[in-house]
C-alpha cells in the first residue's frame, strides 16, 4: 500500500517518475522519494503498524517498494534501551540507546537501507548490486546480495579495519580494495555506475536506499510509546541518517501518530578528524567545506558528505547543534557505554556518546529532557580502536592460592563468605 | 567538445572576484552555472564547463591555484 508519488528534486522541487534516477537533470540537486500523504491519512494507524511484522516492514506503507521485500525480512525493531546507568554517568534524567549494534544480519543500521535498496534494485530488474563503502555498508550489501542470489561488487578504501573486510568477504562478493579515501572510492564508483549500469545502492538508487533510514526514527517513536524525544544525537558520515530520522518523525507527526507532536532537536556527532558537517553547524555556514579524513572512526570518515547541506538544515531547522569528538574521547566513550550499559559499539558509537557528553556539558541538551543516542554499529567490527587500551589484568596459575595472591597484589577487595 | 561538471567552493576572499568570467575568457571555456549558494563566509557553485580537454585541465588548475576547492561532480544516474 506504499503510496509513492514519484521522485522530487530536493533543490528545485522538480518532479520525476519513480525510476532509477538520483540527480535532477536541471539543477543537479539530489532526488528524494515523495509520498501521497493525504491518501495515507487515516489509513496508516498505530494499530495497523502494531499488527505488522516485528521488522522494518511494519512501516512498509512509508517505504518506496511496490511488492513484498525480497531480502532483509528480519531487519529492524532493534532494542531501545532505557540507559539509566549511562544517564547517571552523564548527569541526565532520561537517556535511551537505540541499539543497532544488534541489527540483523550484519550488526549495523546499514541493514535497514540495504534491505530497501536491494529489494528496489530487484524491482528495477538490476542484475548486479554494488556500493562504495566505509565498511558497514560493504558488510550489508554483500550479505543481502547473497540472500537475494545476486552478484555484488563492493568497493572500499584499502585501509579498512580487518573486521569489516572479513565481515564482507565471508558473503563472497567481489570485494575491491581501492588505494584512496572514501571520497575517492565514491567518485570512482559514480563512473563505474555510469559505465556498467549496476545498482550502486548509495549512488544511483540512493533516493530509495536512503528511505530505509527513516525506520530508525519510526522505531524510536513507536518504542517510546508513540512520542518523539526532546533530543536525538546522530553520528554523521554522509549526513543522510540525521535527515531521514527527522523525516520519519515528521511523517509520523503529519499522519497523527505521535502524542505531543515532534519537538525533537536533532544533533550531529562527528569526529574531530573528519567533522565537516559539525564544523559548518558551529560556524553557521550552510556550505560544507570538504576535509581530508584523519580519525579512528573510519565508518564516519567521509570528507565530502553527499547530504552535508541537508544534514545542516535538519539540525539547524530543529534547533539542534553539532559537536566533535577527539580520538581519545571516542575510545573513552566506547568504554563508558560498554561499562555502564553492556553495549559494545563501534567507533561511531563512541563519537555519538562523546559528542552528547559535550552537548550536555554545554547546556545544549538540558539535563531534565529526554535524549536518544543513535548507536549504529557493533564494536566487534572495530576492535583495533580499543585493543591497545584494554589488557588482561590477571594471569594466574590454576590454584586458589594464585588467585588470592593476584587479588591482594592488585589491591582488589574480595571478602570470603 | 568535452564537458565537465564540477563544484567550486570559494574562500571568503574570492567571493567578490569575477572568477568564472576570467576562466571563460582566458581558457576559452563555456561555463554554465547550474546551481549556486553564497553565504557571508563562502560560496558554492555547481558549474558545467564545455571546452577542449587541455583547456579544461588548465582552467581547473587555474581555479585551484587561486585557492578555490574544485570537486568533481557526478553528472547523471543510470
Short mmCIF file of C-alpha atoms in Angstrom, two decimals:
data_model
loop_
_atom_site.label_atom_id
_atom_site.label_comp_id
_atom_site.label_asym_id
_atom_site.label_seq_id
_atom_site.Cartn_x
_atom_site.Cartn_y
_atom_site.Cartn_z
CA UNK A 1 0.00 0.00 0.00
CA UNK A 2 3.04 2.33 -0.28
CA UNK A 3 1.82 5.46 -1.98
CA UNK A 4 4.83 6.78 -3.80
CA UNK A 5 4.06 9.78 -5.97
CA UNK A 6 7.49 9.73 -7.55
CA UNK A 7 10.81 11.43 -7.01
CA UNK A 8 11.31 15.11 -6.32
CA UNK A 9 14.39 17.33 -6.54
CA UNK A 10 15.45 18.49 -3.07
CA UNK A 11 16.72 21.75 -4.54
CA UNK A 12 14.27 22.95 -7.18
CA UNK A 13 11.29 20.69 -6.39
CA UNK A 14 11.00 19.37 -9.97
CA UNK A 15 9.07 16.07 -10.03
CA UNK A 16 10.43 12.87 -11.63
CA UNK A 17 8.96 9.40 -12.11
CA UNK A 18 9.91 6.69 -9.59
CA UNK A 19 12.73 5.39 -11.80
CA UNK A 20 16.37 4.59 -11.01
CA UNK A 21 17.40 8.25 -11.04
CA UNK A 22 19.22 10.19 -8.37
CA UNK A 23 20.16 13.63 -9.72
CA UNK A 24 17.98 16.43 -11.10
CA UNK A 25 18.95 16.98 -14.73
CA UNK A 26 18.32 20.72 -14.41
CA UNK A 27 19.98 21.86 -11.19
CA UNK A 28 21.85 18.65 -10.28
CA UNK A 29 20.16 18.57 -6.90
CA UNK A 30 19.65 15.14 -5.31
CA UNK A 31 16.28 13.44 -5.76
CA UNK A 32 14.10 12.22 -2.92
CA UNK A 33 11.07 9.93 -2.74
CA UNK A 34 7.77 11.78 -2.44
CA UNK A 35 4.64 10.15 -0.99
CA UNK A 36 0.94 10.84 -1.20
CA UNK A 37 0.48 11.64 2.49
CA UNK A 38 -3.13 12.73 2.05
CA UNK A 39 -4.02 9.26 0.82
CA UNK A 40 -2.25 7.70 3.80
CA UNK A 41 -4.07 9.92 6.30
CA UNK A 42 -6.33 7.78 8.47
CA UNK A 43 -5.28 4.57 6.68
CA UNK A 44 -1.91 4.21 8.36
CA UNK A 45 -2.77 3.87 12.06
CA UNK A 46 -0.85 2.82 15.17
CA UNK A 47 -2.96 -0.33 15.24
CA UNK A 48 -2.11 -1.20 11.65
CA UNK A 49 1.60 -0.72 12.32
CA UNK A 50 1.50 -2.74 15.57
CA UNK A 51 -0.19 -5.59 13.72
CA UNK A 52 2.70 -5.72 11.25
CA UNK A 53 5.80 -7.93 11.40
CA UNK A 54 8.50 -7.22 14.06
CA UNK A 55 10.80 -5.68 11.47
CA UNK A 56 11.20 -2.52 9.38
CA UNK A 57 8.47 -3.86 7.10
CA UNK A 58 5.78 -2.89 9.62
CA UNK A 59 6.35 0.59 8.13
CA UNK A 60 6.11 -0.64 4.52
CA UNK A 61 3.43 1.95 3.69
CA UNK A 62 6.12 4.62 4.12
CA UNK A 63 8.85 2.78 2.21
CA UNK A 64 9.36 3.01 -1.56
CA UNK A 65 8.89 -0.62 -2.57
CA UNK A 66 5.96 -1.87 -4.60
CA UNK A 67 5.79 -5.59 -3.84
CA UNK A 68 6.96 -7.70 -0.91
CA UNK A 69 10.52 -7.42 0.41
CA UNK A 70 12.84 -9.91 -1.26
CA UNK A 71 15.68 -9.61 1.30
CA UNK A 72 16.13 -8.43 4.90
CA UNK A 73 12.81 -9.74 6.15
CA UNK A 74 14.10 -9.79 9.74
CA UNK A 75 15.77 -6.39 9.72
CA UNK A 76 14.89 -3.72 12.27
CA UNK A 77 12.98 -3.49 15.57
CA UNK A 78 16.27 -3.37 17.45
CA UNK A 79 16.07 -2.60 21.19
CA UNK A 80 15.51 0.91 22.51
CA UNK A 81 17.30 0.58 25.83
CA UNK A 82 16.43 2.79 28.81
CA UNK A 83 20.02 3.59 29.76
CA UNK A 84 19.79 4.52 33.45
CA UNK A 85 23.43 3.79 34.29
CA UNK A 86 24.70 5.87 31.38
CA UNK A 87 22.20 8.60 32.26
CA UNK A 88 23.68 8.76 35.77
CA UNK A 89 27.20 8.95 34.35
CA UNK A 90 26.15 11.79 32.05
CA UNK A 91 24.13 13.58 34.72
CA UNK A 92 20.90 13.16 32.74
CA UNK A 93 17.43 12.09 33.84
CA UNK A 94 16.19 10.18 30.79
CA UNK A 95 18.56 8.59 28.28
CA UNK A 96 17.82 5.87 25.73
CA UNK A 97 20.14 3.96 23.46
CA UNK A 98 18.73 2.92 20.12
CA UNK A 99 20.84 -0.16 19.77
CA UNK A 100 21.59 -1.11 16.18
CA UNK A 101 24.72 -2.98 17.27
CA UNK A 102 22.41 -6.00 17.14
CA UNK A 103 20.85 -5.27 13.76
CA UNK A 104 20.14 -8.37 11.69
CA UNK A 105 22.06 -9.60 9.74
CA UNK A 106 25.28 -7.53 9.78
CA UNK A 107 25.19 -5.60 13.08
CA UNK A 108 24.78 -2.04 11.82
CA UNK A 109 21.96 0.30 10.81
CA UNK A 110 23.03 -0.12 7.19
CA UNK A 111 20.90 -3.28 7.11
CA UNK A 112 17.86 -1.00 7.09
CA UNK A 113 18.88 0.92 3.98
CA UNK A 114 20.23 -2.09 2.15
CA UNK A 115 17.10 -4.20 2.73
CA UNK A 116 15.13 -1.46 0.98
CA UNK A 117 17.74 -0.77 -1.72
CA UNK A 118 18.29 -4.40 -2.76
CA UNK A 119 14.55 -5.04 -2.86
CA UNK A 120 14.18 -1.93 -5.04
CA UNK A 121 17.11 -3.00 -7.26
CA UNK A 122 15.32 -6.30 -7.89
CA UNK A 123 12.08 -4.43 -8.68
CA UNK A 124 14.05 -2.31 -11.18
CA UNK A 125 15.47 -5.53 -12.66
CA UNK A 126 19.12 -4.72 -11.98
CA UNK A 127 21.29 -7.82 -12.28
CA UNK A 128 24.19 -6.67 -10.08
CA UNK A 129 24.23 -4.70 -6.83
CA UNK A 130 27.21 -2.66 -5.68
CA UNK A 131 28.32 0.03 -3.26
CA UNK A 132 31.09 2.35 -2.21
CA UNK A 133 31.57 1.85 1.49
CA UNK A 134 33.47 2.73 4.65
CA UNK A 135 32.73 -0.80 5.90
CA UNK A 136 29.29 -1.30 7.38
CA UNK A 137 27.58 -0.84 4.04
CA UNK A 138 30.05 -3.29 2.50
CA UNK A 139 29.03 -5.96 5.03
CA UNK A 140 25.37 -5.34 4.48
CA UNK A 141 25.36 -5.18 0.67
CA UNK A 142 27.41 -8.38 0.45
CA UNK A 143 25.08 -10.19 2.88
CA UNK A 144 21.82 -9.04 1.31
CA UNK A 145 23.09 -9.73 -2.22
CA UNK A 146 23.93 -13.25 -1.08
CA UNK A 147 20.45 -13.63 0.40
CA UNK A 148 18.86 -12.33 -2.80
CA UNK A 149 21.05 -14.53 -5.03
CA UNK A 150 22.57 -11.52 -6.79
CA UNK A 151 26.21 -10.95 -7.65
CA UNK A 152 27.72 -7.96 -5.84
CA UNK A 153 30.68 -5.61 -6.20
CA UNK A 154 31.84 -3.85 -3.08
CA UNK A 155 34.39 -1.02 -3.21
CA UNK A 156 36.20 0.04 -0.03
CA UNK A 157 39.23 2.14 0.96
CA UNK A 158 42.21 -0.23 1.17
CA UNK A 159 43.00 0.75 4.80
CA UNK A 160 39.70 -0.54 6.20
CA UNK A 161 39.51 -2.36 9.55
CA UNK A 162 40.15 -6.11 9.29
CA UNK A 163 36.80 -6.94 10.93
CA UNK A 164 34.93 -5.10 8.24
CA UNK A 165 36.96 -6.71 5.45
CA UNK A 166 36.35 -10.23 6.78
CA UNK A 167 32.73 -9.38 7.55
CA UNK A 168 32.30 -8.63 3.87
CA UNK A 169 34.43 -11.37 2.26
CA UNK A 170 32.57 -14.14 4.08
CA UNK A 171 29.49 -13.47 1.90
CA UNK A 172 31.59 -13.99 -1.25
CA UNK A 173 31.16 -10.67 -3.07
CA UNK A 174 33.70 -9.18 -5.48
CA UNK A 175 35.45 -7.01 -2.90
CA UNK A 176 37.61 -4.29 -4.45
CA UNK A 177 40.09 -2.51 -2.17
CA UNK A 178 40.90 0.92 -3.60
CA UNK A 179 44.06 2.89 -2.84
CA UNK A 180 42.33 6.07 -1.73
CA UNK A 181 39.96 7.50 0.83
CA UNK A 182 36.18 7.06 0.77
CA UNK A 183 35.61 10.20 -1.29
CA UNK A 184 37.93 8.89 -3.99
CA UNK A 185 36.25 5.48 -3.88
CA UNK A 186 32.86 7.14 -4.22
CA UNK A 187 33.99 9.23 -7.19
CA UNK A 188 35.30 6.10 -8.93
CA UNK A 189 32.03 4.29 -8.25
CA UNK A 190 29.99 7.08 -9.87
CA UNK A 191 31.93 6.42 -13.08
CA UNK A 192 31.55 2.65 -12.76
CA UNK A 193 27.80 3.02 -12.15
CA UNK A 194 27.52 5.05 -15.37
CA UNK A 195 29.57 2.61 -17.40
CA UNK A 196 28.19 -0.75 -16.22
CA UNK A 197 24.65 0.06 -15.22
CA UNK A 198 24.82 -1.72 -11.86
CA UNK A 199 22.65 -0.82 -8.91
CA UNK A 200 25.03 1.11 -6.68
CA UNK A 201 22.82 1.29 -3.63
CA UNK A 202 24.25 4.57 -2.33
CA UNK A 203 24.77 6.23 -5.70
CA UNK A 204 22.28 5.64 -8.49
CA UNK A 205 19.46 4.22 -6.35
CA UNK A 206 20.30 6.43 -3.36
CA UNK A 207 16.83 8.06 -3.15
CA UNK A 208 15.28 4.64 -2.39
CA UNK A 209 18.14 3.37 -0.25
CA UNK A 210 18.11 6.46 2.00
CA UNK A 211 14.41 5.96 2.83
CA UNK A 212 15.34 2.85 4.83
CA UNK A 213 16.94 5.11 7.44
CA UNK A 214 13.53 6.56 8.31
CA UNK A 215 12.74 3.29 10.09
CA UNK A 216 15.35 4.22 12.72
CA UNK A 217 13.17 7.22 13.59
CA UNK A 218 9.87 5.34 13.33
CA UNK A 219 11.10 2.72 15.78
CA UNK A 220 12.35 5.31 18.27
CA UNK A 221 8.91 6.94 18.30
CA UNK A 222 6.93 3.70 18.47
CA UNK A 223 9.18 2.23 21.18
CA UNK A 224 8.84 5.41 23.25
CA UNK A 225 5.07 4.84 23.27
CA UNK A 226 4.29 6.89 20.15
CA UNK A 227 6.12 10.02 21.14
CA UNK A 228 9.23 11.81 19.92
CA UNK A 229 12.06 12.54 22.36
CA UNK A 230 13.36 16.04 23.10
CA UNK A 231 16.81 15.29 21.67
CA UNK A 232 18.42 12.78 19.35
CA UNK A 233 22.18 12.60 18.80
CA UNK A 234 23.10 11.03 15.48
CA UNK A 235 26.54 10.17 14.11
CA UNK A 236 27.13 11.63 10.66
CA UNK A 237 29.21 10.39 7.77
CA UNK A 238 27.45 11.30 4.51
CA UNK A 239 24.81 13.11 6.57
CA UNK A 240 21.77 11.18 5.35
CA UNK A 241 20.77 9.43 8.60
CA UNK A 242 20.02 12.59 10.60
CA UNK A 243 17.81 13.95 7.80
CA UNK A 244 15.91 10.69 7.44
CA UNK A 245 15.29 10.18 11.17
CA UNK A 246 13.79 13.67 11.24
CA UNK A 247 11.81 12.99 8.06
CA UNK A 248 10.45 9.82 9.67
CA UNK A 249 9.38 11.60 12.85
CA UNK A 250 7.76 14.42 10.89
CA UNK A 251 5.90 11.91 8.69
CA UNK A 252 4.54 10.22 11.82
CA UNK A 253 3.53 13.61 13.19
CA UNK A 254 1.84 14.60 9.93
CA UNK A 255 -0.10 11.33 9.95
CA UNK A 256 -1.27 11.99 13.53
CA UNK A 257 0.66 9.06 15.00
CA UNK A 258 2.57 10.99 17.70
CA UNK A 259 1.43 12.20 21.11
CA UNK A 260 2.84 15.67 21.73
CA UNK A 261 3.97 16.39 18.18
CA UNK A 262 7.59 16.42 17.13
CA UNK A 263 9.62 18.71 19.42
CA UNK A 264 12.84 16.81 18.68
CA UNK A 265 16.11 18.68 18.34
CA UNK A 266 18.48 16.76 16.10
CA UNK A 267 22.19 16.91 16.97
CA UNK A 268 25.04 15.71 14.78
CA UNK A 269 28.10 13.92 16.15
CA UNK A 270 31.35 13.75 14.17
CA UNK A 271 34.99 13.02 14.81
CA UNK A 272 37.41 15.90 15.25
CA UNK A 273 39.49 14.41 12.41
CA UNK A 274 36.57 14.37 9.98
CA UNK A 275 33.77 16.67 11.01
CA UNK A 276 32.82 18.96 8.14
CA UNK A 277 29.10 18.94 9.00
CA UNK A 278 29.60 19.67 12.71
CA UNK A 279 32.08 22.41 11.76
CA UNK A 280 29.59 24.03 9.37
CA UNK A 281 26.93 23.94 12.10
CA UNK A 282 29.27 25.55 14.61
CA UNK A 283 30.25 28.22 12.08
CA UNK A 284 26.66 28.81 10.92
CA UNK A 285 27.77 28.15 7.35
CA UNK A 286 25.39 26.19 5.17
CA UNK A 287 28.22 25.39 2.77
CA UNK A 288 30.12 22.31 3.82
CA UNK A 289 33.86 22.61 3.27
CA UNK A 290 35.31 19.17 2.41
CA UNK A 291 38.16 17.85 4.58
CA UNK A 292 40.76 15.08 4.36
CA UNK A 293 39.68 12.49 6.96
CA UNK A 294 42.04 11.51 9.76
CA UNK A 295 40.22 9.66 12.53
CA UNK A 296 39.87 6.23 14.11
CA UNK A 297 36.13 6.49 13.38
CA UNK A 298 36.57 5.14 9.86
CA UNK A 299 32.89 4.44 9.32
CA UNK A 300 32.35 8.20 9.60
CA UNK A 301 35.39 9.18 7.52
CA UNK A 302 33.63 10.93 4.66
CA UNK A 303 35.33 14.25 4.00
CA UNK A 304 32.88 15.45 1.36
CA UNK A 305 29.45 14.39 2.65
CA UNK A 306 26.79 13.96 -0.05
CA UNK A 307 23.98 15.06 2.28
CA UNK A 308 26.01 17.52 4.33
CA UNK A 309 23.92 20.53 3.41
CA UNK A 310 20.67 18.72 4.20
CA UNK A 311 22.08 17.46 7.50
CA UNK A 312 22.99 21.06 8.33
CA UNK A 313 19.44 22.15 7.51
CA UNK A 314 17.87 19.34 9.56
CA UNK A 315 19.96 20.20 12.61
CA UNK A 316 19.56 23.96 12.37
CA UNK A 317 15.87 23.74 11.47
CA UNK A 318 15.13 21.58 14.51
CA UNK A 319 17.10 23.78 16.92
CA UNK A 320 19.88 21.25 17.44
CA UNK A 321 23.65 21.58 17.27
CA UNK A 322 26.77 19.72 16.15
CA UNK A 323 29.76 18.51 18.14
CA UNK A 324 33.11 16.84 17.54
CA UNK A 325 34.94 14.14 19.48
CA UNK A 326 38.67 13.53 19.58
CA UNK A 327 40.04 10.02 19.05
CA UNK A 328 40.77 9.79 22.79
CA UNK A 329 37.21 10.85 23.66
CA UNK A 330 35.85 8.29 21.20
CA UNK A 331 37.69 5.42 22.89
CA UNK A 332 36.70 6.62 26.38
CA UNK A 333 33.06 6.92 25.30
CA UNK A 334 33.08 3.40 23.81
CA UNK A 335 34.30 2.13 27.17
CA UNK A 336 31.74 4.22 29.06
CA UNK A 337 28.83 2.83 27.01
CA UNK A 338 30.10 -0.72 27.41
CA UNK A 339 30.80 -0.45 31.15
CA UNK A 340 27.51 1.26 32.01
CA UNK A 341 25.05 -0.43 29.66
CA UNK A 342 26.76 -3.59 28.42
CA UNK A 343 26.70 -2.35 24.84
CA UNK A 344 29.86 -2.68 22.75
CA UNK A 345 29.55 -0.10 19.98
CA UNK A 346 31.92 0.58 17.14
CA UNK A 347 33.87 3.84 16.99
CA UNK A 348 30.87 5.73 15.57
CA UNK A 349 29.01 4.89 18.80
CA UNK A 350 31.90 6.38 20.75
CA UNK A 351 31.60 9.53 18.66
CA UNK A 352 27.89 9.76 19.47
CA UNK A 353 28.31 9.31 23.22
CA UNK A 354 31.33 11.65 23.40
CA UNK A 355 29.60 14.39 21.40
CA UNK A 356 26.45 14.01 23.53
CA UNK A 357 28.57 14.42 26.66
CA UNK A 358 29.94 17.71 25.30
CA UNK A 359 26.46 18.93 24.32
CA UNK A 360 25.14 18.12 27.79
CA UNK A 361 28.05 19.94 29.45
CA UNK A 362 27.42 22.98 27.22
CA UNK A 363 23.76 23.03 28.28
CA UNK A 364 22.56 22.47 24.71
CA UNK A 365 20.91 19.25 25.90
CA UNK A 366 19.23 20.15 29.23
CA UNK A 367 19.69 17.50 31.90
CA UNK A 368 15.96 17.11 32.57
CA UNK A 369 14.96 16.45 28.95
CA UNK A 370 14.76 13.11 27.15
CA UNK A 371 17.69 12.05 24.99
CA UNK A 372 18.08 9.23 22.48
CA UNK A 373 21.58 8.20 21.39
CA UNK A 374 21.81 6.51 18.00
CA UNK A 375 24.26 3.65 18.29
CA UNK A 376 24.61 2.43 14.75
CA UNK A 377 27.21 -0.35 14.62
CA UNK A 378 28.82 -3.16 16.59
CA UNK A 379 32.16 -2.80 18.36
CA UNK A 380 33.42 -6.24 17.32
CA UNK A 381 33.92 -4.72 13.87
CA UNK A 382 36.41 -2.09 15.05
CA UNK A 383 38.40 -3.88 17.75
CA UNK A 384 41.62 -2.15 16.64
CA UNK A 385 40.33 1.10 18.12
CA UNK A 386 40.33 -0.19 21.69
CA UNK A 387 42.75 -3.11 21.51
CA UNK A 388 45.79 -1.16 22.71
CA UNK A 389 44.00 0.28 25.74
CA UNK A 390 42.49 -2.96 27.01
CA UNK A 391 44.70 -5.52 28.69
CA UNK A 392 44.13 -8.78 30.57
CA UNK A 393 44.98 -7.78 34.16
CA UNK A 394 45.33 -11.17 35.76
CA UNK A 395 47.31 -14.15 34.57
CA UNK A 396 47.37 -16.83 37.26
CA UNK A 397 48.11 -20.49 37.87
CA UNK A 398 45.05 -22.79 38.23
CA UNK A 399 45.17 -22.63 42.05
CA UNK A 400 43.14 -20.83 44.68
CA UNK A 401 46.34 -19.51 46.20
CA UNK A 402 47.44 -17.95 42.94
CA UNK A 403 44.04 -16.25 42.62
CA UNK A 404 44.14 -14.91 46.18
CA UNK A 405 47.65 -13.55 45.66
CA UNK A 406 46.61 -11.83 42.46
CA UNK A 407 43.73 -10.11 44.25
CA UNK A 408 45.97 -8.94 47.08
CA UNK A 409 48.75 -7.75 44.78
CA UNK A 410 46.26 -5.69 42.75
CA UNK A 411 44.60 -4.34 45.88
CA UNK A 412 41.21 -5.78 44.97
CA UNK A 413 38.87 -6.16 47.90
CA UNK A 414 37.31 -9.65 47.80
CA UNK A 415 35.91 -10.83 51.12
CA UNK A 416 35.43 -14.60 51.68
CA UNK A 417 31.87 -15.57 52.72
CA UNK B 1 33.78 19.30 -27.12
CA UNK B 2 34.18 17.53 -23.77
CA UNK B 3 32.06 18.69 -20.85
CA UNK B 4 32.95 18.60 -17.20
CA UNK B 5 30.74 19.08 -14.15
CA UNK B 6 32.46 20.49 -11.10
CA UNK B 7 31.58 22.06 -7.78
CA UNK B 8 33.59 25.11 -6.77
CA UNK B 9 33.92 26.08 -3.14
CA UNK B 10 35.17 29.65 -2.77
CA UNK B 11 37.08 31.09 0.16
CA UNK B 12 35.62 34.32 1.50
CA UNK B 13 38.32 36.48 -0.15
CA UNK B 14 37.32 35.39 -3.65
CA UNK B 15 33.54 35.72 -3.44
CA UNK B 16 33.57 39.20 -4.94
CA UNK B 17 36.02 38.31 -7.75
CA UNK B 18 34.69 37.58 -11.29
CA UNK B 19 36.49 34.23 -11.34
CA UNK B 20 34.15 32.45 -13.76
CA UNK B 21 34.32 35.31 -16.24
CA UNK B 22 38.15 35.19 -16.22
CA UNK B 23 38.10 31.41 -16.52
CA UNK B 24 35.91 31.69 -19.58
CA UNK B 25 37.94 34.45 -21.23
CA UNK B 26 41.44 33.14 -20.56
CA UNK B 27 40.85 29.46 -21.33
CA UNK B 28 38.05 29.73 -23.90
CA UNK B 29 35.72 27.60 -21.80
CA UNK B 30 31.93 27.87 -21.90
CA UNK B 31 30.60 27.99 -18.33
CA UNK B 32 27.02 27.23 -17.35
CA UNK B 33 26.09 27.78 -13.71
CA UNK B 34 23.60 25.06 -12.74
CA UNK B 35 23.28 25.90 -9.06
CA UNK B 36 24.88 28.32 -6.61
CA UNK B 37 24.79 29.11 -2.92
CA UNK B 38 26.63 32.05 -1.42
CA UNK B 39 26.92 32.99 2.23
CA UNK B 40 28.95 35.63 4.05
CA UNK B 41 31.91 33.30 4.55
CA UNK B 42 31.96 31.12 1.46
CA UNK B 43 30.39 30.37 -1.91
CA UNK B 44 29.47 27.13 -3.68
CA UNK B 45 28.86 26.95 -7.43
CA UNK B 46 27.88 23.90 -9.41
CA UNK B 47 29.34 24.56 -12.82
CA UNK B 48 29.17 22.85 -16.18
CA UNK B 49 32.26 23.56 -18.28
CA UNK B 50 32.49 22.99 -22.01
CA UNK B 51 35.83 23.17 -23.86
CA UNK B 52 38.93 21.42 -25.18
CA UNK B 53 40.34 18.77 -22.84
CA UNK B 54 43.64 20.61 -22.32
CA UNK B 55 41.82 23.91 -21.69
CA UNK B 56 39.57 22.21 -19.14
CA UNK B 57 42.60 20.88 -17.28
CA UNK B 58 44.37 24.25 -17.38
CA UNK B 59 41.22 26.08 -16.32
CA UNK B 60 40.68 23.79 -13.35
CA UNK B 61 44.35 24.18 -12.35
CA UNK B 62 43.85 27.97 -12.55
CA UNK B 63 40.90 27.74 -10.13
CA UNK B 64 42.81 25.51 -7.74
CA UNK B 65 45.83 27.84 -7.79
CA UNK B 66 43.56 30.73 -6.84
CA UNK B 67 42.56 28.83 -3.69
CA UNK B 68 39.21 27.57 -4.88
CA UNK B 69 38.38 23.99 -3.96
CA UNK B 70 37.32 22.05 -7.07
CA UNK B 71 35.30 18.87 -6.55
CA UNK B 72 34.37 16.61 -9.49
CA UNK B 73 30.59 16.12 -9.51
CA UNK B 74 28.71 13.11 -10.90
CA UNK B 75 26.71 14.06 -13.97
CA UNK B 76 23.91 11.55 -14.09
CA UNK B 77 22.37 8.39 -12.77
CA UNK B 78 21.73 5.28 -14.78
#
